[in-house]
Tab-separated table of C-alpha atoms in Angstrom:
chain	number	residue	atom	x	y	z
A	249	MET	CA	-0.057	-0.111	-0.055
A	250	SER	CA	1.410	3.434	-1.005
A	251	SER	CA	1.073	6.302	1.036
A	252	THR	CA	0.556	9.794	-0.241
A	253	PRO	CA	3.353	12.068	0.203
A	254	THR	CA	2.477	14.992	2.294
A	255	LYS	CA	4.122	18.205	2.529
A	256	SER	CA	6.424	18.662	5.418
A	257	SER	CA	5.727	21.551	7.559
A	258	PRO	CA	8.318	24.038	7.422
A	259	PRO	CA	10.101	24.301	10.632
A	260	SER	CA	8.605	26.252	13.444
A	261	SER	CA	11.409	28.447	13.351
A	262	LEU	CA	10.676	29.774	9.796
A	263	ALA	CA	6.707	29.923	10.387
A	264	PRO	CA	5.128	33.437	11.114
A	265	PRO	CA	3.470	34.030	14.265
A	266	SER	CA	-0.379	33.319	14.625
A	267	PRO	CA	-2.269	36.570	15.412
A	268	PRO	CA	-3.868	37.097	18.774
A	269	PRO	CA	-7.527	36.010	19.235
A	270	PRO	CA	-10.036	38.712	18.952
A	271	PRO	CA	-11.654	40.378	22.091
A	272	PRO	CA	-15.174	39.030	22.759
A	273	SER	CA	-17.974	41.632	22.005
A	274	THR	CA	-20.455	42.880	24.367
A	275	LEU	CA	-23.369	41.079	22.675
A	276	ASN	CA	-21.482	37.919	23.056
A	277	ILE	CA	-20.879	38.257	26.794
A	278	VAL	CA	-24.651	39.148	27.142
A	279	MET	CA	-25.841	36.146	25.066
A	280	LEU	CA	-23.594	34.151	27.165
A	281	TYR	CA	-25.182	35.296	30.437
A	282	MET	CA	-28.545	34.783	29.089
A	283	THR	CA	-27.769	31.174	28.117
A	284	LEU	CA	-26.030	30.380	31.567
A	285	LEU	CA	-29.275	31.961	33.239
A	286	GLY	CA	-31.517	29.816	31.196
A	287	ILE	CA	-29.748	26.779	31.843
A	288	GLY	CA	-29.769	27.669	35.656
A	289	ALA	CA	-33.640	28.473	35.429
A	290	ILE	CA	-34.400	25.181	33.633
A	291	GLY	CA	-32.379	23.192	36.086
A	292	GLY	CA	-33.796	24.933	39.179
A	293	TYR	CA	-37.580	24.386	37.851
A	294	GLY	CA	-36.664	20.789	37.126
A	295	ALA	CA	-35.408	20.337	40.730
A	296	PHE	CA	-38.262	22.222	42.244
A	297	HIS	CA	-40.790	20.101	40.323
A	298	VAL	CA	-39.124	16.959	41.525
A	299	LEU	CA	-39.160	18.063	44.965
A	300	PHE	CA	-42.679	19.558	45.047
A	301	HIS	CA	-43.875	16.256	43.316
A	302	GLU	CA	-42.375	14.289	45.955
A	303	ARG	CA	-43.886	16.340	48.997
A	304	CYS	CA	-47.224	16.350	47.252
A	305	HIS	CA	-47.090	12.574	47.109
A	306	GLN	CA	-46.108	12.355	50.749
A	307	ILE	CA	-49.042	14.709	51.834
A	308	MET	CA	-51.609	12.761	49.585
A	309	HIS	CA	-50.239	9.499	50.989
A	310	ALA	CA	-50.696	10.652	54.574
A	311	THR	CA	-54.074	11.988	53.924
A	312	GLU	CA	-55.292	8.883	52.395
A	313	THR	CA	-53.979	7.024	55.239
A	314	ARG	CA	-55.943	9.148	57.682
A	315	HIS	CA	-58.985	9.047	55.420
A	316	LYS	CA	-58.909	5.370	55.631
A	317	ALA	CA	-58.607	5.426	59.338
A	318	SER	CA	-61.312	7.614	59.760
A	319	ARG	CA	-63.695	5.604	57.568
A	320	GLU	CA	-62.731	2.596	59.276
A	321	GLU	CA	-63.593	4.096	62.831
A	322	LEU	CA	-67.052	5.662	61.171
A	323	ARG	CA	-67.840	2.113	59.920
A	324	LYS	CA	-67.205	0.538	63.290
A	325	LYS	CA	-69.419	3.607	64.989
A	326	TYR	CA	-72.172	2.884	62.573
A	327	VAL	CA	-72.221	-0.736	62.949
A	328	SER	CA	-72.059	-0.259	66.895
A	329	ALA	CA	-75.011	2.176	66.344
A	330	LEU	CA	-77.142	-0.092	64.283
A	331	GLU	CA	-76.289	-2.802	66.774
A	332	GLY	CA	-77.534	-0.262	69.503
A	333	GLN	CA	-80.689	0.469	67.550
A	334	ARG	CA	-81.594	-3.168	66.771
A	335	GLN	CA	-81.100	-3.817	70.515
A	336	CYS	CA	-83.248	-0.599	71.372
A	337	MET	CA	-85.844	-1.653	68.856
A	338	SER	CA	-86.101	-5.175	70.377
A	339	ASP	CA	-86.600	-3.729	73.832
A	340	THR	CA	-90.430	-2.943	74.645
A	341	SER	CA	-89.371	-0.566	77.295
A	342	ILE	CA	-87.112	1.455	75.460
A	343	LYS	CA	-89.760	1.691	72.484
A	344	THR	CA	-92.212	3.103	74.934
A	345	GLU	CA	-89.754	5.450	76.223
A	346	LEU	CA	-88.977	6.248	72.721
A	347	HIS	CA	-92.511	6.910	71.850
A	348	GLN	CA	-92.991	9.138	75.141
A	349	LEU	CA	-89.842	11.093	73.946
A	350	GLN	CA	-91.229	11.442	70.650
A	351	GLY	CA	-94.425	12.888	72.246
A	352	LYS	CA	-92.975	15.020	74.428
A	353	LEU	CA	-90.677	16.175	71.469
A	354	GLU	CA	-93.776	16.844	69.495
A	355	ALA	CA	-95.242	18.655	72.473
A	356	GLN	CA	-92.097	20.781	73.127
A	357	ASN	CA	-92.316	21.564	69.171
A	358	VAL	CA	-96.118	22.627	69.706
A	359	LEU	CA	-94.975	24.697	72.904
A	360	ALA	CA	-92.208	26.287	71.192
A	361	ASP	CA	-94.670	27.204	68.211
A	362	LYS	CA	-97.122	28.672	70.793
A	363	HIS	CA	-94.190	30.423	72.792
A	364	HIS	CA	-93.342	32.121	69.330
A	365	ASP	CA	-96.823	33.200	68.844
A	366	LEU	CA	-97.101	34.592	72.345
A	367	LEU	CA	-93.857	36.300	71.728
A	368	SER	CA	-95.169	38.004	68.777
A	369	LYS	CA	-98.470	38.851	70.396
A	370	GLN	CA	-96.645	40.281	73.407
A	371	GLU	CA	-94.703	42.293	70.668
A	372	ASP	CA	-97.894	43.526	69.090
A	373	THR	CA	-99.310	44.193	72.752
A	374	MET	CA	-96.185	46.145	73.739
A	375	SER	CA	-96.662	48.255	70.357
A	376	GLN	CA	-100.189	48.874	71.022
A	377	LEU	CA	-99.463	49.771	74.643
A	378	THR	CA	-96.907	52.189	73.648
A	379	SER	CA	-99.499	53.813	71.080
A	380	ALA	CA	-101.974	53.733	73.873
A	381	THR	CA	-99.638	55.355	76.246
A	382	GLN	CA	-98.775	58.096	73.697
A	383	GLU	CA	-102.371	58.364	72.940
A	384	LYS	CA	-103.262	58.779	76.565
A	385	ASP	CA	-100.756	61.328	77.121
A	386	ARG	CA	-102.150	63.283	74.118
A	387	LEU	CA	-105.699	62.921	75.545
A	388	SER	CA	-104.493	63.895	78.878
A	389	GLN	CA	-102.944	67.165	77.345
A	390	THR	CA	-106.166	67.740	75.270
A	391	LEU	CA	-108.397	66.978	78.538
A	392	ASP	CA	-106.047	69.462	80.372
A	393	ALA	CA	-106.473	72.261	77.506
A	394	THR	CA	-110.447	71.088	77.686
A	395	TYR	CA	-110.578	71.820	81.323
A	396	GLN	CA	-109.070	75.256	81.011
A	397	GLU	CA	-111.284	76.017	78.071
A	398	LEU	CA	-114.346	74.802	80.143
A	399	GLU	CA	-113.391	76.935	82.924
A	400	ARG	CA	-113.056	79.797	80.503
A	401	VAL	CA	-116.560	79.056	79.121
A	402	GLN	CA	-117.884	78.587	82.478
A	403	GLN	CA	-116.638	81.964	83.513
A	404	SER	CA	-118.010	83.426	80.321
A	405	LEU	CA	-121.325	81.698	81.047
A	406	LYS	CA	-121.516	83.140	84.259
A	407	ASP	CA	-120.827	86.668	82.785
A	408	MET	CA	-123.346	85.836	79.912
A	409	THR	CA	-125.928	84.906	82.677
A	410	ARG	CA	-125.386	87.918	84.400
A	411	ASN	CA	-125.702	90.090	81.355
A	412	VAL	CA	-128.888	88.255	80.252
A	413	HIS	CA	-130.296	88.773	83.504
A	414	GLU	CA	-129.607	92.399	83.260
A	415	LEU	CA	-130.970	92.379	79.695
A	416	SER	CA	-133.875	90.479	80.844
A	417	VAL	CA	-134.663	92.983	83.525
A	418	GLN	CA	-134.380	95.663	80.804
A	419	LYS	CA	-136.216	93.803	78.364
A	420	ILE	CA	-139.105	93.574	80.924
A	421	LYS	CA	-138.920	97.172	81.534
A	422	LEU	CA	-138.776	98.003	77.946
A	423	GLU	CA	-141.675	95.757	77.264
A	424	SER	CA	-143.672	97.199	80.055
A	425	SER	CA	-142.781	100.703	78.602
A	426	LEU	CA	-143.624	99.596	75.001
A	427	ASN	CA	-146.813	97.853	76.119
A	428	LYS	CA	-148.036	100.920	77.716
A	429	GLN	CA	-147.154	103.077	74.718
A	430	VAL	CA	-148.849	100.717	72.316
A	431	ASP	CA	-151.938	100.502	74.550
A	432	ALA	CA	-151.926	104.304	74.720
A	433	LEU	CA	-151.678	104.530	70.766
A	434	LYS	CA	-154.331	101.835	70.376
A	435	GLN	CA	-156.625	103.764	72.850
A	436	GLN	CA	-155.942	107.073	70.937
A	437	ALA	CA	-156.484	105.368	67.755
A	438	ASN	CA	-159.889	103.788	68.675
A	439	ASP	CA	-160.894	107.036	69.998
A	440	GLN	CA	-159.993	108.826	66.763
A	441	LEU	CA	-161.702	105.853	64.761
A	442	LEU	CA	-164.841	106.344	66.796
A	443	GLU	CA	-164.618	110.049	66.439
A	444	LEU	CA	-163.900	109.494	62.537
A	445	ARG	CA	-166.928	107.238	62.466
A	446	GLN	CA	-169.217	109.828	64.065
A	447	VAL	CA	-167.779	112.311	61.527
A	448	ARG	CA	-168.730	109.910	58.587
A	449	GLU	CA	-172.180	109.557	59.833
A	450	GLU	CA	-172.575	113.142	60.180
A	451	MET	CA	-171.086	113.430	56.592
A	452	GLY	CA	-173.656	110.888	55.452
A	453	ARG	CA	-176.464	113.109	56.699
A	454	CYS	CA	-175.101	116.193	55.114
A	455	GLU	CA	-175.556	116.906	51.350
A	456	HIS	CA	-172.584	119.445	51.368
A	457	TRP	CA	-169.359	119.673	53.310
A	458	SER	CA	-168.508	122.742	55.120
A	459	PRO	CA	-164.911	123.995	54.723
A	460	ILE	CA	-164.323	123.791	58.490
A	461	PHE	CA	-165.916	120.366	58.741
A	462	GLN	CA	-163.999	119.118	55.682
A	463	ARG	CA	-160.737	120.535	57.071
A	464	GLN	CA	-161.484	118.586	60.687
A	465	PHE	CA	-162.040	115.525	58.869
A	466	LEU	CA	-158.747	115.527	56.783
A	467	GLN	CA	-156.779	116.343	60.028
A	468	ALA	CA	-158.398	113.471	61.578
A	469	LYS	CA	-157.515	111.466	58.677
A	470	ASP	CA	-153.884	112.296	58.610
A	471	TYR	CA	-153.864	111.828	62.260
A	472	LEU	CA	-155.406	108.139	62.197
A	473	GLN	CA	-152.956	107.296	59.177
A	474	THR	CA	-150.002	108.405	61.241
A	475	ARG	CA	-150.925	106.604	64.174
A	476	SER	CA	-151.677	103.590	62.025
A	477	TYR	CA	-147.981	103.763	60.504
A	478	GLN	CA	-146.401	103.934	63.743
A	479	SER	CA	-148.355	101.157	65.497
A	480	CYS	CA	-147.839	98.995	62.333
A	481	ARG	CA	-144.178	99.556	62.319
A	482	MET	CA	-143.836	98.678	66.132
A	483	GLU	CA	-146.022	95.661	66.008
A	484	PHE	CA	-145.104	94.045	62.656
A	485	GLY	CA	-142.066	95.693	61.262
A	486	LYS	CA	-141.671	97.870	57.984
A	487	GLY	CA	-142.421	95.210	55.411
A	488	PRO	CA	-142.859	94.166	52.879
A	489	PHE	CA	-145.428	91.772	54.273
A	490	GLN	CA	-145.916	88.230	52.813
A	491	ILE	CA	-149.222	86.708	53.732
A	492	GLU	CA	-150.090	82.827	53.220
A	493	PHE	CA	-153.521	81.451	52.940
A	494	ALA	CA	-153.981	77.591	53.551
A	495	LEU	CA	-157.197	76.662	51.767
A	496	ARG	CA	-159.324	73.391	51.446
A	497	LEU	CA	-160.889	72.914	47.982
A	498	PRO	CA	-164.049	70.806	47.655
A	499	ASP	CA	-162.242	68.736	44.698
A	500	LYS	CA	-159.391	67.700	47.012
A	501	PRO	CA	-160.444	68.168	50.669
A	502	GLU	CA	-157.648	65.941	52.009
A	503	GLU	CA	-154.851	68.510	50.889
A	504	SER	CA	-154.210	71.881	51.622
A	505	SER	CA	-153.696	74.526	48.844
A	506	ILE	CA	-151.393	77.617	49.205
A	507	LEU	CA	-152.358	81.086	48.326
A	508	SER	CA	-149.505	83.732	48.815
A	509	VAL	CA	-150.098	87.520	48.781
A	510	GLU	CA	-147.477	90.258	49.062
A	511	LEU	CA	-148.916	93.325	50.421
A	512	PHE	CA	-148.506	96.849	48.990
A	513	PRO	CA	-146.016	99.217	50.858
A	514	LEU	CA	-147.139	100.370	54.261
A	515	GLU	CA	-146.502	103.979	53.387
A	516	GLU	CA	-149.225	103.802	50.677
A	517	LEU	CA	-151.958	102.218	52.990
A	518	PRO	CA	-150.988	102.600	56.500
A	519	HIS	CA	-154.233	102.112	58.228
A	520	THR	CA	-155.569	99.575	55.995
A	521	ILE	CA	-152.595	97.358	56.157
A	522	HIS	CA	-152.457	97.863	59.840
A	523	VAL	CA	-156.007	96.661	60.272
A	524	PHE	CA	-155.559	93.764	57.879
A	525	LEU	CA	-152.399	92.610	59.768
A	526	SER	CA	-154.104	92.998	63.048
A	527	LEU	CA	-157.182	90.762	61.905
A	528	ILE	CA	-154.315	87.932	60.764
A	529	HIS	CA	-152.454	88.285	64.034
A	530	MET	CA	-155.764	87.670	66.120
A	531	HIS	CA	-156.723	84.698	63.608
A	532	MET	CA	-159.793	86.475	62.746
A	533	TYR	CA	-159.801	85.038	59.130
A	534	ASP	CA	-159.164	81.351	60.305
A	535	GLY	CA	-162.122	79.128	59.700
A	536	THR	CA	-163.928	81.624	57.181
A	537	THR	CA	-164.494	80.806	53.480
A	538	PHE	CA	-164.336	81.930	49.923
A	539	PHE	CA	-168.160	81.817	49.433
A	540	ALA	CA	-168.588	83.687	46.166
A	541	SER	CA	-167.192	83.970	42.518
A	542	ASN	CA	-167.897	85.292	39.110
A	543	ARG	CA	-165.737	86.120	36.108
A	544	ALA	CA	-164.438	89.370	37.730
A	545	GLN	CA	-163.818	88.354	41.304
A	546	ILE	CA	-163.846	85.926	44.202
A	547	GLU	CA	-165.107	86.964	47.308
A	548	GLY	CA	-164.280	85.655	50.978
A	549	GLY	CA	-163.350	86.295	54.485
A	550	SER	CA	-166.540	87.597	55.802
A	551	PRO	CA	-167.426	86.215	59.440
A	552	ASP	CA	-171.025	86.119	57.850
A	553	TYR	CA	-170.119	83.012	55.720
A	554	THR	CA	-168.444	80.154	57.493
A	555	GLN	CA	-169.209	76.159	57.214
A	556	ASP	CA	-170.163	76.298	60.899
A	557	PRO	CA	-172.802	78.771	62.180
A	558	ASN	CA	-171.562	78.882	65.594
A	559	LYS	CA	-168.121	79.960	64.055
A	560	SER	CA	-169.916	82.975	62.752
A	561	ILE	CA	-171.503	83.969	65.856
A	562	LYS	CA	-168.092	83.493	67.837
A	563	LEU	CA	-166.289	85.704	65.180
A	564	LYS	CA	-168.834	88.560	65.193
A	565	GLU	CA	-168.543	88.480	68.993
A	566	ARG	CA	-164.785	88.796	68.718
A	567	TYR	CA	-164.834	91.411	66.132
A	568	THR	CA	-167.202	93.569	68.297
A	569	LYS	CA	-165.368	92.784	71.523
A	570	PHE	CA	-162.111	94.265	69.829
A	571	GLY	CA	-164.008	97.176	68.382
A	572	PHE	CA	-163.722	96.254	64.730
A	573	LEU	CA	-167.352	96.016	64.280
A	574	PRO	CA	-170.052	97.893	66.153
A	575	SER	CA	-172.625	96.268	68.575
A	576	SER	CA	-175.793	94.825	67.444
A	577	ASP	CA	-177.852	97.894	68.238
A	578	GLU	CA	-175.358	100.019	66.004
A	579	HIS	CA	-175.542	97.297	63.335
A	580	GLU	CA	-179.314	97.644	63.318
A	581	ASN	CA	-179.268	101.567	63.035
A	582	SER	CA	-176.626	101.423	60.280
A	583	ASP	CA	-177.613	102.832	56.631
A	584	ASN	CA	-174.489	100.894	55.318
A	585	ASN	CA	-176.066	97.942	53.142
A	586	ASN	CA	-172.554	96.392	51.976
A	587	HIS	CA	-173.187	92.807	50.633
A	588	ASN	CA	-170.245	91.503	52.540
A	589	ASN	CA	-170.281	93.448	55.603
A	590	ALA	CA	-173.207	95.525	57.268
A	591	ARG	CA	-170.368	97.570	58.818
A	592	GLY	CA	-166.731	97.773	57.900
A	593	VAL	CA	-163.654	97.631	60.155
A	594	LEU	CA	-161.852	100.360	58.640
A	595	GLY	CA	-162.049	103.986	60.092
A	596	ILE	CA	-161.379	105.225	56.547
A	597	ASN	CA	-161.225	104.048	53.205
A	598	GLU	CA	-157.740	104.329	51.683
A	599	TYR	CA	-156.676	104.105	47.969
A	600	SER	CA	-153.431	104.377	46.089
A	601	THR	CA	-153.636	105.501	42.466
A	602	SER	CA	-150.066	103.689	42.247
A	603	PHE	CA	-151.676	100.337	43.069
A	604	PRO	CA	-155.201	99.791	41.396
A	605	HIS	CA	-157.343	96.902	41.163
A	606	LYS	CA	-155.198	95.142	38.507
A	607	GLU	CA	-155.556	91.273	37.713
A	608	TYR	CA	-154.598	89.025	40.627
A	609	THR	CA	-154.805	91.635	43.285
A	610	LEU	CA	-156.409	91.631	46.722
A	611	GLY	CA	-158.860	94.187	47.898
A	612	LEU	CA	-161.081	94.603	50.844
A	613	SER	CA	-164.850	94.741	50.210
A	614	GLY	CA	-167.035	97.839	50.902
A	615	ARG	CA	-166.881	101.236	49.322
A	616	ASP	CA	-168.088	103.256	52.413
A	617	GLN	CA	-166.243	101.047	55.197
A	618	ALA	CA	-164.308	98.180	53.951
A	619	GLY	CA	-163.307	95.053	55.556
A	620	PRO	CA	-163.303	92.555	56.969
A	621	GLY	CA	-164.193	90.725	53.888
A	622	PHE	CA	-161.899	90.783	50.870
A	623	PHE	CA	-162.085	89.748	47.135
A	624	VAL	CA	-159.428	88.756	44.458
A	625	ASN	CA	-159.582	90.504	41.223
A	626	MET	CA	-159.581	87.713	38.538
A	627	VAL	CA	-159.496	90.495	35.762
A	628	ASP	CA	-158.496	94.194	35.555
A	629	ASN	CA	-161.094	95.987	37.479
A	630	SER	CA	-159.314	99.268	37.825
A	631	SER	CA	-161.926	101.195	35.915
A	632	SER	CA	-164.881	99.658	37.687
A	633	LYS	CA	-163.547	99.852	41.177
A	634	ALA	CA	-161.812	103.429	40.840
A	635	PRO	CA	-162.585	106.029	43.208
A	636	LEU	CA	-166.154	107.800	42.557
A	637	ASP	CA	-164.614	110.991	43.603
A	638	ASN	CA	-167.790	111.925	45.536
A	639	LYS	CA	-167.523	115.537	47.100
A	640	GLY	CA	-163.993	115.711	46.275
A	641	ASP	CA	-162.694	112.823	48.444
A	642	ASN	CA	-161.785	109.296	47.878
A	643	LEU	CA	-163.706	107.791	50.835
A	644	HIS	CA	-166.204	105.879	48.625
A	645	VAL	CA	-163.646	103.319	47.147
A	646	GLU	CA	-162.504	99.889	47.850
A	647	PRO	CA	-158.900	99.785	48.725
A	648	ALA	CA	-156.518	97.164	46.818
A	649	ILE	CA	-153.941	96.039	49.503
A	650	GLY	CA	-151.680	93.372	47.739
A	651	LYS	CA	-150.868	91.200	44.846
A	652	ILE	CA	-151.209	87.333	44.401
A	653	THR	CA	-147.972	85.895	44.055
A	654	LYS	CA	-148.629	82.173	44.313
A	655	GLY	CA	-151.840	80.182	43.738
A	656	HIS	CA	-153.296	81.503	40.365
A	657	GLY	CA	-154.250	77.991	39.554
A	658	VAL	CA	-155.976	77.425	43.084
A	659	LEU	CA	-158.026	80.713	42.062
A	660	LYS	CA	-159.001	79.085	38.773
A	661	ARG	CA	-160.084	75.888	40.589
A	662	ILE	CA	-162.256	78.223	42.764
A	663	GLN	CA	-163.876	79.783	39.887
A	664	ARG	CA	-164.758	76.264	38.317
A	665	ILE	CA	-166.939	75.379	41.570
A	666	PRO	CA	-170.572	75.190	40.727
A	667	LYS	CA	-172.687	78.388	41.579
A	668	LYS	CA	-176.155	78.437	43.240
A	669	SER	CA	-179.142	79.883	41.588
A	670	ASP	CA	-177.924	83.588	41.818
A	671	GLY	CA	-174.824	82.754	39.737
A	672	TYR	CA	-172.593	84.161	42.370
A	673	GLN	CA	-172.596	82.160	45.593
A	674	LEU	CA	-170.694	78.978	45.572
A	675	GLU	CA	-172.522	75.630	46.120
A	676	GLN	CA	-169.497	74.465	48.221
A	677	MET	CA	-167.639	76.934	50.081
A	678	VAL	CA	-163.751	76.971	50.094
A	679	LEU	CA	-162.504	76.623	53.946
A	680	ILE	CA	-159.721	79.073	54.809
A	681	GLU	CA	-157.850	77.011	57.319
A	682	SER	CA	-155.415	79.855	58.310
A	683	VAL	CA	-154.036	83.100	57.408
A	684	ARG	CA	-150.577	83.859	58.526
A	685	LEU	CA	-147.827	86.578	58.214
A	686	ILE	CA	-144.678	85.050	56.931
A	687	ASP	CA	-141.181	86.688	56.788
A	688	LYS	CA	-142.200	89.109	59.590
A	689	GLU	CA	-139.285	91.711	59.436
A	690	LYS	CA	-139.163	94.042	62.580
A	691	GLU	CA	-136.669	96.508	63.337
A	692	GLU	CA	-135.032	95.058	66.108
A	693	ASN	CA	-132.779	97.973	66.940
A	694	GLU	CA	-135.265	100.709	66.430
A	695	ALA	CA	-136.782	101.735	69.835
A	696	PRO	CA	-140.355	102.771	69.710
A	697	LYS	CA	-140.750	106.526	70.456
A	698	THR	CA	-143.722	108.769	70.265
A	699	SER	CA	-142.103	112.246	70.702
A	700	LYS	CA	-143.562	115.084	68.578
A	701	GLU	CA	-140.587	115.313	66.503
A	702	GLN	CA	-140.769	111.723	65.522
A	703	ARG	CA	-144.431	112.205	64.885
A	704	ARG	CA	-143.915	115.116	62.719
A	705	LYS	CA	-141.227	113.170	60.688
A	706	ALA	CA	-143.540	110.220	60.148
A	707	LYS	CA	-146.407	112.522	59.255
A	708	SER	CA	-143.889	114.219	56.766
A	709	THR	CA	-143.007	111.020	55.295
A	710	MET	CA	-146.361	109.891	54.589
A	711	LYS	CA	-147.149	113.022	53.094
A	712	ASN	CA	-144.266	112.845	50.863
A	713	ASN	CA	-145.299	109.366	49.764
A	714	GLY	CA	-148.988	110.511	48.950
A	715	MET	CA	-150.549	109.179	52.215
A	716	GLY	CA	-151.463	112.430	53.838
A	717	ARG	CA	-153.950	115.251	52.812
A	718	LYS	CA	-153.160	116.567	49.454
A	719	THR	CA	-153.543	120.304	48.393
A	720	ASN	CA	-156.264	119.567	46.023
A	721	GLU	CA	-158.500	118.009	48.647
């Protein structure tokens, strides 16, 4: 075998020197350090993993050993408990005791529930008690305030009682004085009325009035109107006056029919309205009737026409007693022949041209002396019932005193009642149950006085309203 010749290396003494290795760079150093750190971390993690796995294995083994021991111990206890239970179940006394214990346990549970309910009720009761206590405190405060207010009211009541007593004494004195004044006025009016009647009778016998006689009569008329105005204001107020009639019609006798009248102003007809209200106040129209009717008017209110003859006798006695009608002797000697009243209740007949006999107005019957009977105008009777202007005065006239404000249908029902043979009187009279003054308005604060100055003012007021003597009279 041949060998390939090789070149022989030159002798070391002849070879050039090798250059020095280059210094490592910074990047290489960093890479080196990083490599070493990675190798160290991997090695550390591997060692930690091996050690942790070994430790976990030891812990799990110890835990499993304890678990097995516990299971064995529990099994033994369970077996022992089952054995004890079998022994207990086999023993009758133990069963009985067990049942008793079970019953007690159930009873204890029931008692526990009741106890819980009682506790709840106790809480509610305590809450209610607290509320009641608060309410009691509030009521106590209210009661104290009420007691204080009661004491104040009692004191006020004592003061009021004392004041009422004083006012009662003053009222008694005032009423006594007022009654005396009213009686005096009535007596003066009655005296003047008698005098005026005598004058009228004398006038009836005379064909012509003398100027002196006429002047005396007009003075007496003014005086009577003034007295009537004052008396009416004191007794019934200033008006306007509302009158209500309660009637019983034959077609419906079981029910009451109402007729309302508003009187004309007191200043216009003072004497007539005063007498009419006085008759109403004394119930002189209660029990009378509407007894006659025709197309023009309906007549009623006379004491001569009632459903009971004894009622007529008693009414006439009362009219005579109170001086509204003359006695029987005077009645027989009277020349007045009025259909409704043989003698009227008015001292003079008054008439206001402002209030004529229009449809649905109320008037007093009798041209010479009117009343107590009255009539309702069912048509306009202004012309037929106008003053006769006999001898220059308005004495011979029937006064219109008010207007019907309610009950027009009632009046028409009265007109439809069949008439007697004379064609005027009703076959069945309509009973007037009652006549009363409603909405009576008195001047409470106006004390009655009869001084000359007040009489002068009242007379002047009436003259300004056309009540007194006029210049053309």
